PDB file of C-alpha atoms and ligand atoms in Angstrom:
ATOM      1  CA  MET A   1      21.655 103.166 296.473  1.00  0.00           C
ATOM      2  CA  LYS A   2      19.225 104.492 294.029  1.00  0.00           C
ATOM      3  CA  LYS A   3      19.511 102.760 290.776  1.00  0.00           C
ATOM      4  CA  THR A   4      19.276 105.871 288.388  1.00  0.00           C
ATOM      5  CA  LEU A   5      22.068 107.643 289.537  1.00  0.00           C
ATOM      6  CA  ILE A   6      24.884 107.795 287.298  1.00  0.00           C
ATOM      7  CA  THR A   7      28.391 107.692 288.891  1.00  0.00           C
ATOM      8  CA  GLU A   8      31.721 108.726 287.961  1.00  0.00           C
ATOM      9  CA  ILE A   9      35.137 108.339 288.936  1.00  0.00           C
ATOM     10  CA  SER A  10      38.188 110.666 288.091  1.00  0.00           C
ATOM     11  CA  LYS A  11      41.823 110.993 288.807  1.00  0.00           C
ATOM     12  CA  GLU A  12      44.310 113.552 288.194  1.00  0.00           C
ATOM     13  CA  TYR A  13      47.802 112.873 286.428  1.00  0.00           C
ATOM     14  CA  THR A  14      50.585 115.082 285.744  1.00  0.00           C
ATOM     15  CA  PHE A  15      53.597 115.056 283.494  1.00  0.00           C
ATOM     16  CA  GLU A  16      56.168 117.725 282.320  1.00  0.00           C
ATOM     17  CA  ALA A  17      56.736 118.260 278.296  1.00  0.00           C
ATOM     18  CA  ALA A  18      57.620 120.898 276.331  1.00  0.00           C
ATOM     19  CA  HIS A  19      55.710 121.806 273.185  1.00  0.00           C
ATOM     20  CA  ARG A  20      55.468 124.499 270.393  1.00  0.00           C
ATOM     21  CA  LEU A  21      52.483 125.441 268.407  1.00  0.00           C
ATOM     22  CA  PRO A  22      53.348 125.296 264.478  1.00  0.00           C
ATOM     23  CA  HIS A  23      50.576 126.853 262.933  1.00  0.00           C
ATOM     24  CA  VAL A  24      50.253 130.371 265.262  1.00  0.00           C
ATOM     25  CA  PRO A  25      51.207 133.852 263.618  1.00  0.00           C
ATOM     26  CA  GLU A  26      54.558 134.513 263.290  1.00  0.00           C
ATOM     27  CA  GLY A  27      55.875 136.238 266.743  1.00  0.00           C
ATOM     28  CA  HIS A  28      53.276 134.151 268.742  1.00  0.00           C
ATOM     29  CA  LYS A  29      54.904 133.426 271.989  1.00  0.00           C
ATOM     30  CA  CYS A  30      53.670 129.763 271.627  1.00  0.00           C
ATOM     31  CA  SER A  31      55.674 129.478 268.238  1.00  0.00           C
ATOM     32  CA  ARG A  32      58.940 129.139 270.308  1.00  0.00           C
ATOM     33  CA  VAL A  33      59.578 125.753 272.145  1.00  0.00           C
ATOM     34  CA  HIS A  34      58.406 125.917 275.842  1.00  0.00           C
ATOM     35  CA  GLY A  35      57.099 123.841 278.743  1.00  0.00           C
ATOM     36  CA  HIS A  36      54.404 123.211 280.935  1.00  0.00           C
ATOM     37  CA  SER A  37      53.681 121.167 284.061  1.00  0.00           C
ATOM     38  CA  TYR A  38      50.709 119.111 282.280  1.00  0.00           C
ATOM     39  CA  ARG A  39      47.653 118.123 284.629  1.00  0.00           C
ATOM     40  CA  ILE A  40      45.264 115.380 283.050  1.00  0.00           C
ATOM     41  CA  GLU A  41      42.102 114.756 284.854  1.00  0.00           C
ATOM     42  CA  ILE A  42      40.610 111.439 283.415  1.00  0.00           C
ATOM     43  CA  THR A  43      36.888 110.661 284.585  1.00  0.00           C
ATOM     44  CA  LEU A  44      35.066 107.496 283.781  1.00  0.00           C
ATOM     45  CA  GLN A  45      31.675 106.428 283.998  1.00  0.00           C
ATOM     46  CA  GLY A  46      30.209 102.703 284.636  1.00  0.00           C
ATOM     47  CA  PRO A  47      27.839 100.596 286.602  1.00  0.00           C
ATOM     48  CA  LEU A  48      28.908  99.805 290.456  1.00  0.00           C
ATOM     49  CA  HIS A  49      30.248  96.547 291.310  1.00  0.00           C
ATOM     50  CA  PRO A  50      27.580  94.885 293.337  1.00  0.00           C
ATOM     51  CA  GLN A  51      29.589  93.713 296.243  1.00  0.00           C
ATOM     52  CA  LEU A  52      32.958  96.088 295.653  1.00  0.00           C
ATOM     53  CA  GLY A  53      30.711  99.213 295.141  1.00  0.00           C
ATOM     54  CA  TRP A  54      33.017 100.557 292.779  1.00  0.00           C
ATOM     55  CA  ILE A  55      33.261 101.223 289.086  1.00  0.00           C
ATOM     56  CA  VAL A  56      36.769 100.380 289.061  1.00  0.00           C
ATOM     57  CA  ASP A  57      39.721 100.100 291.540  1.00  0.00           C
ATOM     58  CA  PHE A  58      41.628 103.510 290.924  1.00  0.00           C
ATOM     59  CA  ALA A  59      44.683 101.345 290.667  1.00  0.00           C
ATOM     60  CA  GLU A  60      43.280 100.382 287.410  1.00  0.00           C
ATOM     61  CA  MET A  61      42.789 103.745 285.847  1.00  0.00           C
ATOM     62  CA  ASN A  62      46.826 104.148 287.114  1.00  0.00           C
ATOM     63  CA  ALA A  63      47.524 101.216 284.815  1.00  0.00           C
ATOM     64  CA  ALA A  64      45.567 102.506 281.660  1.00  0.00           C
ATOM     65  CA  TRP A  65      47.273 106.102 282.352  1.00  0.00           C
ATOM     66  CA  GLN A  66      50.762 104.488 282.247  1.00  0.00           C
ATOM     67  CA  PRO A  67      51.761 104.062 278.897  1.00  0.00           C
ATOM     68  CA  LEU A  68      50.519 107.223 277.933  1.00  0.00           C
ATOM     69  CA  HIS A  69      52.487 109.038 280.600  1.00  0.00           C
ATOM     70  CA  ALA A  70      55.651 106.828 279.093  1.00  0.00           C
ATOM     71  CA  GLN A  71      55.058 108.360 275.587  1.00  0.00           C
ATOM     72  CA  LEU A  72      54.709 111.971 276.772  1.00  0.00           C
ATOM     73  CA  ASP A  73      56.385 112.744 279.985  1.00  0.00           C
ATOM     74  CA  HIS A  74      59.871 114.921 279.608  1.00  0.00           C
ATOM     75  CA  ARG A  75      59.273 115.055 275.624  1.00  0.00           C
ATOM     76  CA  LEU A  76      58.755 117.539 273.337  1.00  0.00           C
ATOM     77  CA  LEU A  77      55.131 116.499 272.237  1.00  0.00           C
ATOM     78  CA  ASN A  78      55.455 117.737 268.747  1.00  0.00           C
ATOM     79  CA  ASP A  79      57.914 114.654 268.097  1.00  0.00           C
ATOM     80  CA  VAL A  80      54.852 112.252 269.259  1.00  0.00           C
ATOM     81  CA  PRO A  81      52.688 110.807 266.670  1.00  0.00           C
ATOM     82  CA  GLY A  82      49.324 112.273 266.359  1.00  0.00           C
ATOM     83  CA  LEU A  83      50.674 115.338 268.376  1.00  0.00           C
ATOM     84  CA  GLU A  84      52.407 117.706 265.745  1.00  0.00           C
ATOM     85  CA  ASN A  85      50.234 120.222 266.507  1.00  0.00           C
ATOM     86  CA  PRO A  86      49.961 119.800 270.452  1.00  0.00           C
ATOM     87  CA  THR A  87      47.152 122.396 271.430  1.00  0.00           C
ATOM     88  CA  SER A  88      45.249 121.575 274.582  1.00  0.00           C
ATOM     89  CA  GLU A  89      42.563 120.737 272.554  1.00  0.00           C
ATOM     90  CA  LEU A  90      44.272 118.093 270.269  1.00  0.00           C
ATOM     91  CA  LEU A  91      46.057 116.622 273.018  1.00  0.00           C
ATOM     92  CA  ALA A  92      42.705 115.880 275.186  1.00  0.00           C
ATOM     93  CA  ALA A  93      41.666 114.326 271.778  1.00  0.00           C
ATOM     94  CA  TRP A  94      44.797 112.237 271.718  1.00  0.00           C
ATOM     95  CA  VAL A  95      44.528 111.170 275.376  1.00  0.00           C
ATOM     96  CA  PHE A  96      40.764 110.435 275.112  1.00  0.00           C
ATOM     97  CA  GLU A  97      41.494 108.225 271.763  1.00  0.00           C
ATOM     98  CA  GLN A  98      44.646 106.427 273.263  1.00  0.00           C
ATOM     99  CA  LEU A  99      43.222 105.505 276.596  1.00  0.00           C
ATOM    100  CA  GLN A 100      42.184 101.840 276.883  1.00  0.00           C
ATOM    101  CA  VAL A 101      39.738 102.250 279.638  1.00  0.00           C
ATOM    102  CA  PRO A 102      39.029  99.095 281.803  1.00  0.00           C
ATOM    103  CA  ALA A 103      36.324  96.881 280.566  1.00  0.00           C
ATOM    104  CA  GLY A 104      32.645  98.312 281.236  1.00  0.00           C
ATOM    105  CA  THR A 105      33.883 101.719 281.666  1.00  0.00           C
ATOM    106  CA  ARG A 106      33.646 104.424 279.206  1.00  0.00           C
ATOM    107  CA  ILE A 107      35.591 107.973 279.310  1.00  0.00           C
ATOM    108  CA  ALA A 108      32.936 110.529 280.452  1.00  0.00           C
ATOM    109  CA  ARG A 109      35.667 113.351 279.961  1.00  0.00           C
ATOM    110  CA  VAL A 110      39.296 114.090 279.656  1.00  0.00           C
ATOM    111  CA  ARG A 111      40.796 117.367 281.015  1.00  0.00           C
ATOM    112  CA  VAL A 112      44.227 119.050 280.049  1.00  0.00           C
ATOM    113  CA  ALA A 113      45.411 121.952 282.127  1.00  0.00           C
ATOM    114  CA  GLU A 114      48.587 123.554 280.489  1.00  0.00           C
ATOM    115  CA  THR A 115      48.616 126.441 283.019  1.00  0.00           C
ATOM    116  CA  CYS A 116      46.929 127.183 286.342  1.00  0.00           C
ATOM    117  CA  THR A 117      44.508 129.277 284.296  1.00  0.00           C
ATOM    118  CA  SER A 118      44.112 127.237 281.022  1.00  0.00           C
ATOM    119  CA  SER A 119      42.486 124.118 280.093  1.00  0.00           C
ATOM    120  CA  CYS A 120      40.394 122.196 277.864  1.00  0.00           C
ATOM    121  CA  THR A 121      37.875 119.480 278.276  1.00  0.00           C
ATOM    122  CA  VAL A 122      36.555 116.874 275.767  1.00  0.00           C
ATOM    123  CA  PHE A 123      33.841 114.483 276.083  1.00  0.00           C
ATOM    124  CA  PRO A 124      31.731 112.109 273.938  1.00  0.00           C
ATOM    125  CA  LYS A 125      28.970 113.725 271.672  1.00  0.00           C
ATOM    126  CA  GLU A 126      25.665 111.906 272.590  1.00  0.00           C
ATOM    127  CA  ASP A 127      24.104 110.483 269.421  1.00  0.00           C
TER     128      ASP A 127
HETATM  129  N1  LIG B   1      42.735 127.696 272.528  1.00  0.00           N
HETATM  130  C1  LIG B   1      44.052 127.594 272.798  1.00  0.00           C
HETATM  131  N2  LIG B   1      44.580 128.517 272.964  1.00  0.00           N
HETATM  132  C2  LIG B   1      46.055 128.325 273.472  1.00  0.00           C
HETATM  133  C3  LIG B   1      46.719 127.185 273.502  1.00  0.00           C
HETATM  134  C4  LIG B   1      46.030 125.995 273.125  1.00  0.00           C
HETATM  135  O1  LIG B   1      46.423 125.145 273.653  1.00  0.00           O
HETATM  136  N3  LIG B   1      44.812 126.086 273.173  1.00  0.00           N
HETATM  137  N4  LIG B   1      47.959 127.039 273.920  1.00  0.00           N
HETATM  138  C5  LIG B   1      48.663 128.161 274.316  1.00  0.00           C
HETATM  139  C6  LIG B   1      50.263 128.207 274.735  1.00  0.00           C
HETATM  140  O2  LIG B   1      50.589 126.614 275.108  1.00  0.00           O
HETATM  141  C7  LIG B   1      50.583 128.510 276.127  1.00  0.00           C
HETATM  142  O3  LIG B   1      51.831 128.283 276.730  1.00  0.00           O
HETATM  143  C8  LIG B   1      49.321 128.370 277.037  1.00  0.00           C
HETATM  144  O4  LIG B   1      48.506 129.246 277.030  1.00  0.00           O
HETATM  145  P1  LIG B   1      48.213 130.924 278.138  1.00  0.00           P
HETATM  146  O5  LIG B   1      46.816 130.434 278.784  1.00  0.00           O
HETATM  147  O6  LIG B   1      48.228 131.770 277.173  1.00  0.00           O
HETATM  148  O7  LIG B   1      49.324 130.764 279.031  1.00  0.00           O
HETATM  149  P2  LIG B   1      50.003 132.026 279.821  1.00  0.00           P
HETATM  150  O8  LIG B   1      50.425 131.580 281.140  1.00  0.00           O
HETATM  151  O9  LIG B   1      51.121 133.135 279.194  1.00  0.00           O
HETATM  152  O10 LIG B   1      48.818 132.916 280.409  1.00  0.00           O
HETATM  153  P3  LIG B   1      48.204 134.296 280.817  1.00  0.00           P
HETATM  154  O11 LIG B   1      47.122 134.116 281.550  1.00  0.00           O
HETATM  155  O12 LIG B   1      48.080 135.081 279.355  1.00  0.00           O
HETATM  156  O13 LIG B   1      49.466 134.659 281.600  1.00  0.00           O
HETATM  157  C9  LIG B   1      48.247 129.726 273.780  1.00  0.00           C
HETATM  158  N5  LIG B   1      46.887 129.628 273.650  1.00  0.00           N
HETATM  159 ZN1   ZN B   2      52.186 126.390 275.931  1.00  0.00          ZN
END
């Protein structure tokens, strides 16, 4: 395989949660508590293992996601430390910061989808 290729792997996770957006104008629909079936796509970059031919086992991504799922699933997101204003943008940044990725990998991006048509993606700034 060409050594110049950049390889990414992704996993999509889901959780159910309620939220409200505390800083929207009065009367905005999102000022009321409501729920979403959130979908989170996590993408990692890293070198391929020479024998195994993968970056990391997808199972390692599952293990990294599990503690975050435990903090988010069937919660009011506003109650989660750091998510007092749980917009898609701030939730994506929170996942990016909280996720303990397997050694030798880095997060390429995190995508949060609140609905079928609305999503936000964060990725590291290049220096
Ligand atoms: N930039 C952002 N805008 C909005 C956010 C957000 O996190 N970032 N969040 C919301 C609400 O949480 C809302 O529940 C989801 O948004 P919206 O796409 O407006 O939901 P609808 O299903 O009602 O979308 P329609 O396509 O208008 O039916 C709002 N904005
Ligand atoms: Zn919402």
